[in-house]
Structure formats: C-alpha cells, structure tokens
Amino acid sequence: MIAVVRILLRRIALLVPLMLGIVLFVFLVMRFSDVDPASAFFQGANPTPQQLHDFREQNGLLDPLPVRYFHFIGDLLHGDMGTSALTRAPVVDQVTTALPLTLQLTFLGLGIAVVLSLAGGVTAAIYRDRLPDQIIRVVSLTGVAAPGFWLALLMIQYLAVDLGWFPTGGYINPADSFTGWLKTMTLPALALSLPVAAQLTRIVRTSVVEELDKDYVRTAIGSGLPPRVVVGRNVLRNALINPLTVLGLRVGYLLGGAVVIETIFSLPGMGKLMIDAVKNGDPAVVQGVVLTTATGFVVVNLVIDVLYLLVNPRLRDATA
C-alpha cells in the first residue's frame, strides 16, 4: 500500500507541469485567435473606440502577455474562468451546469464499451479461429471503420423514427424519471461507445490469446483447475494491461466525440455549450470548455495509472 501511495503522489506531482502546459497552450491559442473579447462583449451594441479601450483596460487585456497569463492562472486557482460575453454569466456556472450530462454520457458509453469488449474479446480468444471468433472479428472490424456520427444518424432513423423505440433527441433528468433518462441516453451512448468497443475487442482478443498460449495456463488447466477459473483469475488479470492503455487514450475520444453526439441528439451538455459559444463568438466559454475537457482527460489517465497497479502487482515492484 505504501508503494502505491508513493507512486500515486509521484504521478500527481508530474501532473502539475502538465496542467500548466495545457493552460498555457489554451491561453496562447485563445489570445492569438481572431476573436476579440471586447468586441464579443459588446456584440450588437456598436461600441465606440473609447468603450472598447476602457473594457480592455479594465479587464487587463492591454497588459503584457506574461502578466495576463499569470493573472489567468490566478483566476483559475480561484475557480474563475471568466464571464460569458453572450449571457454575462460566470463561465464556471455554465460549465458546472453542462458538465454532469457530458459525464453521464461519457461514462455510460465507457461502461458499454468495456462490457462489450470484454465479452467479445474473451469469447473470440477462447474460440480462436472458429466461427464465433470469425463473426466477432468481422463485426469489430466494421465497428472500427464506422464513425460515431454515422451510427448516430442510422440509429435515429431506424430505432427512433421507424420503430419508435427511443426518442430522436432531448434529455430527461434521472431525478425526474430514470426510465426516461435511460431512453434519452441509450442511443447517444451506443453511438459514442461502439467504435471504442470494436477497437478494444480486437485488443482484448489479442492479449487474451497471448496469455492463453503461455505455459502457466497449460500447467494450471493440466493440474485440474477449470478453464473458466484460470481465465477469470489469472488470464484476464494479466491480459488487461494493454487494453487499459488503449482505454485511457480512448477516453479522450469519448470526451471529444461527446461534442458531436450531443449536438446530433440535442443534449444540453458540454458539446452544445461549446458549439453555441463558437457560433456566437464567446471566447471565454470556449476556453472554459476546452480546459475542463483537457483536465478531465488528464484525471482519467491518472485513474488508469492506478488501475495498472491494481491489475498487475509486478508494476508496483518495478516502479516503486
């Protein structure tokens, strides 16, 4: 346990310069973009040059770039992401309102992807080169090639419009109706998760096949242990390292893909907030959404690092 804590503290320490780099990158991109925060704030009001100058002076937009960056860091540490030019509301309030839905969609999609990939990958490995394996490989290859937005449109057409099993869009809070929430989230979560599940299925299959060919598996089965016990207790534990690596990287796809999927299904999450901010020229909101998404990606990868240690104790000894 002490080794795990030590490694975890080391990972967290490495996140500090990483987060500072992410904040610097977002800061520079937004500052060198064509969007002027002063013009965005007064959009549609025909401000005078003096009003624009006064706004820039009051908000530190005329300060040197390094000074503005350190002020920006200080504001973030105090939970201040700026003010929306469109609604005049704090960006942090808009982000905290939209973020729960995006997290619901992302983790529901992640759960579906993990369940499907484990079931498909292990089954394909056990029945390697036989009919179940061939079918799963063809289906997973098709899933890898199918983009999420295309799957979303197909599901809307056939499962929502033609069959009427699900709504075409919208969102119902689970506190109001869990059944309604599940219906509104099923199609978006499937569209988001199926390409990830397809890729993970192929990786799980390869990892499990490699483990099944090792001597300790043949020895365990030869000593009388049931194959399902060997697979569940030993093979999966050792075979999950590579899938966990890919899963950590694909979480970024899930967070980014949620932007498109939320737009298609009219879900009021971070994706819709981002698209509306880009269309309306609201740089503070765009900046807040990007920073929040990047932070989420970093945190999830930290969790994946912890899962490495839990799945394979040898990594604790190697990195302690």
PDB file of N, CA, C and O in Angstrom, residues 157-217:
ATOM      1  N   GLN A 157     -32.652   7.133 -37.391  1.00  0.00           N
ATOM      2  CA  GLN A 157     -33.569   6.790 -38.478  1.00  0.00           C
ATOM      3  C   GLN A 157     -34.325   5.487 -38.207  1.00  0.00           C
ATOM      4  O   GLN A 157     -35.554   5.441 -38.339  1.00  0.00           O
ATOM      5  N   TYR A 158     -33.599   4.443 -37.816  1.00  0.00           N
ATOM      6  CA  TYR A 158     -34.226   3.121 -37.724  1.00  0.00           C
ATOM      7  C   TYR A 158     -34.823   2.824 -36.346  1.00  0.00           C
ATOM      8  O   TYR A 158     -35.915   2.250 -36.245  1.00  0.00           O
ATOM      9  N   LEU A 159     -34.124   3.191 -35.281  1.00  0.00           N
ATOM     10  CA  LEU A 159     -34.600   2.843 -33.939  1.00  0.00           C
ATOM     11  C   LEU A 159     -35.515   3.897 -33.338  1.00  0.00           C
ATOM     12  O   LEU A 159     -36.372   3.564 -32.507  1.00  0.00           O
ATOM     13  N   ALA A 160     -35.350   5.150 -33.762  1.00  0.00           N
ATOM     14  CA  ALA A 160     -36.181   6.219 -33.204  1.00  0.00           C
ATOM     15  C   ALA A 160     -37.341   6.586 -34.123  1.00  0.00           C
ATOM     16  O   ALA A 160     -38.500   6.601 -33.702  1.00  0.00           O
ATOM     17  N   VAL A 161     -37.043   6.851 -35.402  1.00  0.00           N
ATOM     18  CA  VAL A 161     -38.091   7.306 -36.322  1.00  0.00           C
ATOM     19  C   VAL A 161     -38.934   6.142 -36.819  1.00  0.00           C
ATOM     20  O   VAL A 161     -40.172   6.160 -36.715  1.00  0.00           O
ATOM     21  N   ASP A 162     -38.291   5.096 -37.359  1.00  0.00           N
ATOM     22  CA  ASP A 162     -39.047   3.983 -37.955  1.00  0.00           C
ATOM     23  C   ASP A 162     -39.725   3.105 -36.901  1.00  0.00           C
ATOM     24  O   ASP A 162     -40.916   2.785 -37.024  1.00  0.00           O
ATOM     25  N   LEU A 163     -38.972   2.704 -35.871  1.00  0.00           N
ATOM     26  CA  LEU A 163     -39.526   1.788 -34.875  1.00  0.00           C
ATOM     27  C   LEU A 163     -40.110   2.510 -33.658  1.00  0.00           C
ATOM     28  O   LEU A 163     -40.938   1.929 -32.944  1.00  0.00           O
ATOM     29  N   GLY A 164     -39.673   3.717 -33.400  1.00  0.00           N
ATOM     30  CA  GLY A 164     -40.205   4.486 -32.270  1.00  0.00           C
ATOM     31  C   GLY A 164     -39.815   3.955 -30.904  1.00  0.00           C
ATOM     32  O   GLY A 164     -40.497   4.242 -29.914  1.00  0.00           O
ATOM     33  N   TRP A 165     -38.728   3.195 -30.825  1.00  0.00           N
ATOM     34  CA  TRP A 165     -38.309   2.629 -29.548  1.00  0.00           C
ATOM     35  C   TRP A 165     -37.666   3.686 -28.639  1.00  0.00           C
ATOM     36  O   TRP A 165     -37.718   3.564 -27.410  1.00  0.00           O
ATOM     37  N   PHE A 166     -37.041   4.670 -29.234  1.00  0.00           N
ATOM     38  CA  PHE A 166     -36.328   5.697 -28.475  1.00  0.00           C
ATOM     39  C   PHE A 166     -36.697   7.073 -29.015  1.00  0.00           C
ATOM     40  O   PHE A 166     -37.102   7.209 -30.166  1.00  0.00           O
ATOM     41  N   PRO A 167     -36.546   8.120 -28.203  1.00  0.00           N
ATOM     42  CA  PRO A 167     -36.758   9.475 -28.709  1.00  0.00           C
ATOM     43  C   PRO A 167     -35.620   9.882 -29.642  1.00  0.00           C
ATOM     44  O   PRO A 167     -34.508   9.366 -29.554  1.00  0.00           O
ATOM     45  N   THR A 168     -35.905  10.810 -30.549  1.00  0.00           N
ATOM     46  CA  THR A 168     -34.884  11.265 -31.502  1.00  0.00           C
ATOM     47  C   THR A 168     -33.889  12.227 -30.868  1.00  0.00           C
ATOM     48  O   THR A 168     -32.830  12.490 -31.448  1.00  0.00           O
ATOM     49  N   GLY A 169     -34.204  12.762 -29.711  1.00  0.00           N
ATOM     50  CA  GLY A 169     -33.298  13.699 -29.054  1.00  0.00           C
ATOM     51  C   GLY A 169     -33.899  14.188 -27.755  1.00  0.00           C
ATOM     52  O   GLY A 169     -34.952  13.727 -27.306  1.00  0.00           O
ATOM     53  N   GLY A 170     -33.210  15.168 -27.145  1.00  0.00           N
ATOM     54  CA  GLY A 170     -33.681  15.721 -25.885  1.00  0.00           C
ATOM     55  C   GLY A 170     -33.084  14.993 -24.697  1.00  0.00           C
ATOM     56  O   GLY A 170     -32.373  13.988 -24.838  1.00  0.00           O
ATOM     57  N   TYR A 171     -33.383  15.511 -23.510  1.00  0.00           N
ATOM     58  CA  TYR A 171     -32.799  14.968 -22.291  1.00  0.00           C
ATOM     59  C   TYR A 171     -33.802  15.035 -21.160  1.00  0.00           C
ATOM     60  O   TYR A 171     -34.527  16.033 -21.008  1.00  0.00           O
ATOM     61  N   ILE A 172     -33.853  13.960 -20.381  1.00  0.00           N
ATOM     62  CA  ILE A 172     -34.695  13.899 -19.183  1.00  0.00           C
ATOM     63  C   ILE A 172     -33.786  13.627 -17.990  1.00  0.00           C
ATOM     64  O   ILE A 172     -32.988  12.685 -18.004  1.00  0.00           O
ATOM     65  N   ASN A 173     -33.907  14.453 -16.967  1.00  0.00           N
ATOM     66  CA  ASN A 173     -33.084  14.288 -15.769  1.00  0.00           C
ATOM     67  C   ASN A 173     -33.434  12.969 -15.076  1.00  0.00           C
ATOM     68  O   ASN A 173     -34.616  12.651 -14.907  1.00  0.00           O
ATOM     69  N   PRO A 174     -32.418  12.190 -14.657  1.00  0.00           N
ATOM     70  CA  PRO A 174     -32.726  10.909 -13.980  1.00  0.00           C
ATOM     71  C   PRO A 174     -33.494  11.099 -12.683  1.00  0.00           C
ATOM     72  O   PRO A 174     -34.201  10.190 -12.243  1.00  0.00           O
ATOM     73  N   ALA A 175     -33.361  12.275 -12.048  1.00  0.00           N
ATOM     74  CA  ALA A 175     -34.120  12.529 -10.827  1.00  0.00           C
ATOM     75  C   ALA A 175     -35.614  12.646 -11.109  1.00  0.00           C
ATOM     76  O   ALA A 175     -36.443  12.357 -10.237  1.00  0.00           O
ATOM     77  N   ASP A 176     -35.962  13.043 -12.340  1.00  0.00           N
ATOM     78  CA  ASP A 176     -37.370  13.162 -12.712  1.00  0.00           C
ATOM     79  C   ASP A 176     -37.937  11.822 -13.180  1.00  0.00           C
ATOM     80  O   ASP A 176     -39.053  11.462 -12.823  1.00  0.00           O
ATOM     81  N   SER A 177     -37.167  11.114 -13.981  1.00  0.00           N
ATOM     82  CA  SER A 177     -37.608   9.809 -14.490  1.00  0.00           C
ATOM     83  C   SER A 177     -36.385   9.017 -14.935  1.00  0.00           C
ATOM     84  O   SER A 177     -35.766   9.373 -15.947  1.00  0.00           O
ATOM     85  N   PHE A 178     -36.038   7.969 -14.191  1.00  0.00           N
ATOM     86  CA  PHE A 178     -34.874   7.173 -14.569  1.00  0.00           C
ATOM     87  C   PHE A 178     -35.114   6.460 -15.899  1.00  0.00           C
ATOM     88  O   PHE A 178     -34.205   6.375 -16.741  1.00  0.00           O
ATOM     89  N   THR A 179     -36.335   5.974 -16.115  1.00  0.00           N
ATOM     90  CA  THR A 179     -36.656   5.300 -17.378  1.00  0.00           C
ATOM     91  C   THR A 179     -36.533   6.274 -18.541  1.00  0.00           C
ATOM     92  O   THR A 179     -35.984   5.939 -19.598  1.00  0.00           O
ATOM     93  N   GLY A 180     -37.049   7.483 -18.342  1.00  0.00           N
ATOM     94  CA  GLY A 180     -36.945   8.489 -19.391  1.00  0.00           C
ATOM     95  C   GLY A 180     -35.502   8.868 -19.661  1.00  0.00           C
ATOM     96  O   GLY A 180     -35.099   9.053 -20.818  1.00  0.00           O
ATOM     97  N   TRP A 181     -34.711   8.984 -18.593  1.00  0.00           N
ATOM     98  CA  TRP A 181     -33.283   9.286 -18.769  1.00  0.00           C
ATOM     99  C   TRP A 181     -32.589   8.188 -19.558  1.00  0.00           C
ATOM    100  O   TRP A 181     -31.800   8.474 -20.466  1.00  0.00           O
ATOM    101  N   LEU A 182     -32.897   6.932 -19.220  1.00  0.00           N
ATOM    102  CA  LEU A 182     -32.259   5.809 -19.909  1.00  0.00           C
ATOM    103  C   LEU A 182     -32.622   5.799 -21.384  1.00  0.00           C
ATOM    104  O   LEU A 182     -31.776   5.525 -22.248  1.00  0.00           O
ATOM    105  N   LYS A 183     -33.876   6.128 -21.703  1.00  0.00           N
ATOM    106  CA  LYS A 183     -34.295   6.152 -23.111  1.00  0.00           C
ATOM    107  C   LYS A 183     -33.584   7.266 -23.875  1.00  0.00           C
ATOM    108  O   LYS A 183     -33.194   7.077 -25.031  1.00  0.00           O
ATOM    109  N   THR A 184     -33.430   8.426 -23.252  1.00  0.00           N
ATOM    110  CA  THR A 184     -32.791   9.531 -23.959  1.00  0.00           C
ATOM    111  C   THR A 184     -31.280   9.351 -24.087  1.00  0.00           C
ATOM    112  O   THR A 184     -30.663   9.927 -24.987  1.00  0.00           O
ATOM    113  N   MET A 185     -30.678   8.539 -23.213  1.00  0.00           N
ATOM    114  CA  MET A 185     -29.229   8.393 -23.221  1.00  0.00           C
ATOM    115  C   MET A 185     -28.746   7.143 -23.941  1.00  0.00           C
ATOM    116  O   MET A 185     -27.559   7.044 -24.272  1.00  0.00           O
ATOM    117  N   THR A 186     -29.640   6.183 -24.200  1.00  0.00           N
ATOM    118  CA  THR A 186     -29.201   4.907 -24.776  1.00  0.00           C
ATOM    119  C   THR A 186     -28.588   5.084 -26.159  1.00  0.00           C
ATOM    120  O   THR A 186     -27.467   4.617 -26.426  1.00  0.00           O
ATOM    121  N   LEU A 187     -29.299   5.733 -27.064  1.00  0.00           N
ATOM    122  CA  LEU A 187     -28.780   5.891 -28.423  1.00  0.00           C
ATOM    123  C   LEU A 187     -27.505   6.735 -28.460  1.00  0.00           C
ATOM    124  O   LEU A 187     -26.542   6.351 -29.138  1.00  0.00           O
ATOM    125  N   PRO A 188     -27.443   7.885 -27.772  1.00  0.00           N
ATOM    126  CA  PRO A 188     -26.176   8.618 -27.770  1.00  0.00           C
ATOM    127  C   PRO A 188     -25.012   7.813 -27.199  1.00  0.00           C
ATOM    128  O   PRO A 188     -23.900   7.849 -27.742  1.00  0.00           O
ATOM    129  N   ALA A 189     -25.250   7.069 -26.122  1.00  0.00           N
ATOM    130  CA  ALA A 189     -24.178   6.283 -25.519  1.00  0.00           C
ATOM    131  C   ALA A 189     -23.721   5.163 -26.447  1.00  0.00           C
ATOM    132  O   ALA A 189     -22.514   4.886 -26.554  1.00  0.00           O
ATOM    133  N   LEU A 190     -24.659   4.526 -27.128  1.00  0.00           N
ATOM    134  CA  LEU A 190     -24.282   3.475 -28.078  1.00  0.00           C
ATOM    135  C   LEU A 190     -23.484   4.036 -29.243  1.00  0.00           C
ATOM    136  O   LEU A 190     -22.462   3.471 -29.649  1.00  0.00           O
ATOM    137  N   ALA A 191     -23.946   5.160 -29.804  1.00  0.00           N
ATOM    138  CA  ALA A 191     -23.234   5.771 -30.927  1.00  0.00           C
ATOM    139  C   ALA A 191     -21.820   6.178 -30.523  1.00  0.00           C
ATOM    140  O   ALA A 191     -20.877   6.091 -31.323  1.00  0.00           O
ATOM    141  N   LEU A 192     -21.671   6.620 -29.288  1.00  0.00           N
ATOM    142  CA  LEU A 192     -20.363   7.047 -28.805  1.00  0.00           C
ATOM    143  C   LEU A 192     -19.455   5.866 -28.490  1.00  0.00           C
ATOM    144  O   LEU A 192     -18.243   5.922 -28.720  1.00  0.00           O
ATOM    145  N   SER A 193     -20.037   4.773 -27.983  1.00  0.00           N
ATOM    146  CA  SER A 193     -19.221   3.683 -27.446  1.00  0.00           C
ATOM    147  C   SER A 193     -18.882   2.588 -28.454  1.00  0.00           C
ATOM    148  O   SER A 193     -17.855   1.915 -28.296  1.00  0.00           O
ATOM    149  N   LEU A 194     -19.710   2.373 -29.460  1.00  0.00           N
ATOM    150  CA  LEU A 194     -19.499   1.218 -30.340  1.00  0.00           C
ATOM    151  C   LEU A 194     -18.149   1.249 -31.065  1.00  0.00           C
ATOM    152  O   LEU A 194     -17.487   0.197 -31.147  1.00  0.00           O
ATOM    153  N   PRO A 195     -17.697   2.385 -31.626  1.00  0.00           N
ATOM    154  CA  PRO A 195     -16.355   2.361 -32.240  1.00  0.00           C
ATOM    155  C   PRO A 195     -15.253   2.037 -31.239  1.00  0.00           C
ATOM    156  O   PRO A 195     -14.301   1.325 -31.561  1.00  0.00           O
ATOM    157  N   VAL A 196     -15.371   2.543 -30.008  1.00  0.00           N
ATOM    158  CA  VAL A 196     -14.374   2.238 -28.974  1.00  0.00           C
ATOM    159  C   VAL A 196     -14.450   0.765 -28.581  1.00  0.00           C
ATOM    160  O   VAL A 196     -13.425   0.098 -28.427  1.00  0.00           O
ATOM    161  N   ALA A 197     -15.659   0.250 -28.430  1.00  0.00           N
ATOM    162  CA  ALA A 197     -15.830  -1.165 -28.094  1.00  0.00           C
ATOM    163  C   ALA A 197     -15.231  -2.065 -29.160  1.00  0.00           C
ATOM    164  O   ALA A 197     -14.610  -3.088 -28.849  1.00  0.00           O
ATOM    165  N   ALA A 198     -15.402  -1.690 -30.422  1.00  0.00           N
ATOM    166  CA  ALA A 198     -14.866  -2.505 -31.517  1.00  0.00           C
ATOM    167  C   ALA A 198     -13.341  -2.558 -31.461  1.00  0.00           C
ATOM    168  O   ALA A 198     -12.735  -3.628 -31.621  1.00  0.00           O
ATOM    169  N   GLN A 199     -12.726  -1.419 -31.228  1.00  0.00           N
ATOM    170  CA  GLN A 199     -11.263  -1.396 -31.144  1.00  0.00           C
ATOM    171  C   GLN A 199     -10.760  -2.166 -29.926  1.00  0.00           C
ATOM    172  O   GLN A 199      -9.804  -2.946 -30.023  1.00  0.00           O
ATOM    173  N   LEU A 200     -11.406  -1.970 -28.787  1.00  0.00           N
ATOM    174  CA  LEU A 200     -10.981  -2.663 -27.577  1.00  0.00           C
ATOM    175  C   LEU A 200     -11.178  -4.170 -27.694  1.00  0.00           C
ATOM    176  O   LEU A 200     -10.392  -4.947 -27.142  1.00  0.00           O
ATOM    177  N   THR A 201     -12.227  -4.595 -28.394  1.00  0.00           N
ATOM    178  CA  THR A 201     -12.481  -6.027 -28.574  1.00  0.00           C
ATOM    179  C   THR A 201     -11.297  -6.702 -29.254  1.00  0.00           C
ATOM    180  O   THR A 201     -10.848  -7.789 -28.847  1.00  0.00           O
ATOM    181  N   ARG A 202     -10.774  -6.070 -30.283  1.00  0.00           N
ATOM    182  CA  ARG A 202      -9.630  -6.642 -31.007  1.00  0.00           C
ATOM    183  C   ARG A 202      -8.395  -6.705 -30.113  1.00  0.00           C
ATOM    184  O   ARG A 202      -7.629  -7.673 -30.146  1.00  0.00           O
ATOM    185  N   ILE A 203      -8.207  -5.689 -29.281  1.00  0.00           N
ATOM    186  CA  ILE A 203      -7.027  -5.667 -28.408  1.00  0.00           C
ATOM    187  C   ILE A 203      -7.174  -6.686 -27.283  1.00  0.00           C
ATOM    188  O   ILE A 203      -6.212  -7.378 -26.922  1.00  0.00           O
ATOM    189  N   VAL A 204      -8.387  -6.790 -26.702  1.00  0.00           N
ATOM    190  CA  VAL A 204      -8.623  -7.788 -25.665  1.00  0.00           C
ATOM    191  C   VAL A 204      -8.393  -9.194 -26.221  1.00  0.00           C
ATOM    192  O   VAL A 204      -7.766 -10.038 -25.565  1.00  0.00           O
ATOM    193  N   ARG A 205      -8.908  -9.450 -27.407  1.00  0.00           N
ATOM    194  CA  ARG A 205      -8.724 -10.777 -28.016  1.00  0.00           C
ATOM    195  C   ARG A 205      -7.244 -11.110 -28.161  1.00  0.00           C
ATOM    196  O   ARG A 205      -6.793 -12.200 -27.783  1.00  0.00           O
ATOM    197  N   THR A 206      -6.463 -10.170 -28.708  1.00  0.00           N
ATOM    198  CA  THR A 206      -5.031 -10.414 -28.907  1.00  0.00           C
ATOM    199  C   THR A 206      -4.320 -10.665 -27.579  1.00  0.00           C
ATOM    200  O   THR A 206      -3.496 -11.589 -27.465  1.00  0.00           O
ATOM    201  N   SER A 207      -4.638  -9.862 -26.568  1.00  0.00           N
ATOM    202  CA  SER A 207      -3.981 -10.011 -25.266  1.00  0.00           C
ATOM    203  C   SER A 207      -4.331 -11.338 -24.605  1.00  0.00           C
ATOM    204  O   SER A 207      -3.470 -12.018 -24.027  1.00  0.00           O
ATOM    205  N   VAL A 208      -5.616 -11.719 -24.684  1.00  0.00           N
ATOM    206  CA  VAL A 208      -6.041 -12.975 -24.063  1.00  0.00           C
ATOM    207  C   VAL A 208      -5.433 -14.172 -24.797  1.00  0.00           C
ATOM    208  O   VAL A 208      -5.010 -15.154 -24.160  1.00  0.00           O
ATOM    209  N   VAL A 209      -5.349 -14.117 -26.113  1.00  0.00           N
ATOM    210  CA  VAL A 209      -4.741 -15.202 -26.890  1.00  0.00           C
ATOM    211  C   VAL A 209      -3.276 -15.378 -26.485  1.00  0.00           C
ATOM    212  O   VAL A 209      -2.785 -16.507 -26.315  1.00  0.00           O
ATOM    213  N   GLU A 210      -2.556 -14.259 -26.324  1.00  0.00           N
ATOM    214  CA  GLU A 210      -1.152 -14.351 -25.916  1.00  0.00           C
ATOM    215  C   GLU A 210      -1.019 -14.990 -24.543  1.00  0.00           C
ATOM    216  O   GLU A 210      -0.093 -15.792 -24.301  1.00  0.00           O
ATOM    217  N   GLU A 211      -1.923 -14.657 -23.624  1.00  0.00           N
ATOM    218  CA  GLU A 211      -1.853 -15.249 -22.285  1.00  0.00           C
ATOM    219  C   GLU A 211      -2.220 -16.727 -22.307  1.00  0.00           C
ATOM    220  O   GLU A 211      -1.620 -17.536 -21.594  1.00  0.00           O
ATOM    221  N   LEU A 212      -3.228 -17.082 -23.117  1.00  0.00           N
ATOM    222  CA  LEU A 212      -3.653 -18.487 -23.183  1.00  0.00           C
ATOM    223  C   LEU A 212      -2.550 -19.396 -23.711  1.00  0.00           C
ATOM    224  O   LEU A 212      -2.546 -20.603 -23.421  1.00  0.00           O
ATOM    225  N   ASP A 213      -1.630 -18.843 -24.479  1.00  0.00           N
ATOM    226  CA  ASP A 213      -0.550 -19.652 -25.046  1.00  0.00           C
ATOM    227  C   ASP A 213       0.647 -19.808 -24.108  1.00  0.00           C
ATOM    228  O   ASP A 213       1.615 -20.479 -24.454  1.00  0.00           O
ATOM    229  N   LYS A 214       0.585 -19.196 -22.928  1.00  0.00           N
ATOM    230  CA  LYS A 214       1.719 -19.267 -22.014  1.00  0.00           C
ATOM    231  C   LYS A 214       1.683 -20.563 -21.204  1.00  0.00           C
ATOM    232  O   LYS A 214       0.627 -21.172 -21.006  1.00  0.00           O
ATOM    233  N   ASP A 215       2.841 -20.955 -20.716  1.00  0.00           N
ATOM    234  CA  ASP A 215       2.988 -22.243 -20.031  1.00  0.00           C
ATOM    235  C   ASP A 215       2.166 -22.328 -18.752  1.00  0.00           C
ATOM    236  O   ASP A 215       1.623 -23.397 -18.417  1.00  0.00           O
ATOM    237  N   TYR A 216       2.072 -21.222 -18.000  1.00  0.00           N
ATOM    238  CA  TYR A 216       1.367 -21.310 -16.713  1.00  0.00           C
ATOM    239  C   TYR A 216      -0.112 -21.632 -16.895  1.00  0.00           C
ATOM    240  O   TYR A 216      -0.726 -22.270 -16.021  1.00  0.00           O
ATOM    241  N   VAL A 217      -0.690 -21.254 -18.037  1.00  0.00           N
ATOM    242  CA  VAL A 217      -2.101 -21.558 -18.301  1.00  0.00           C
ATOM    243  C   VAL A 217      -2.264 -23.053 -18.556  1.00  0.00           C
ATOM    244  O   VAL A 217      -3.158 -23.702 -18.002  1.00  0.00           O
TER     245      VAL A 217
END
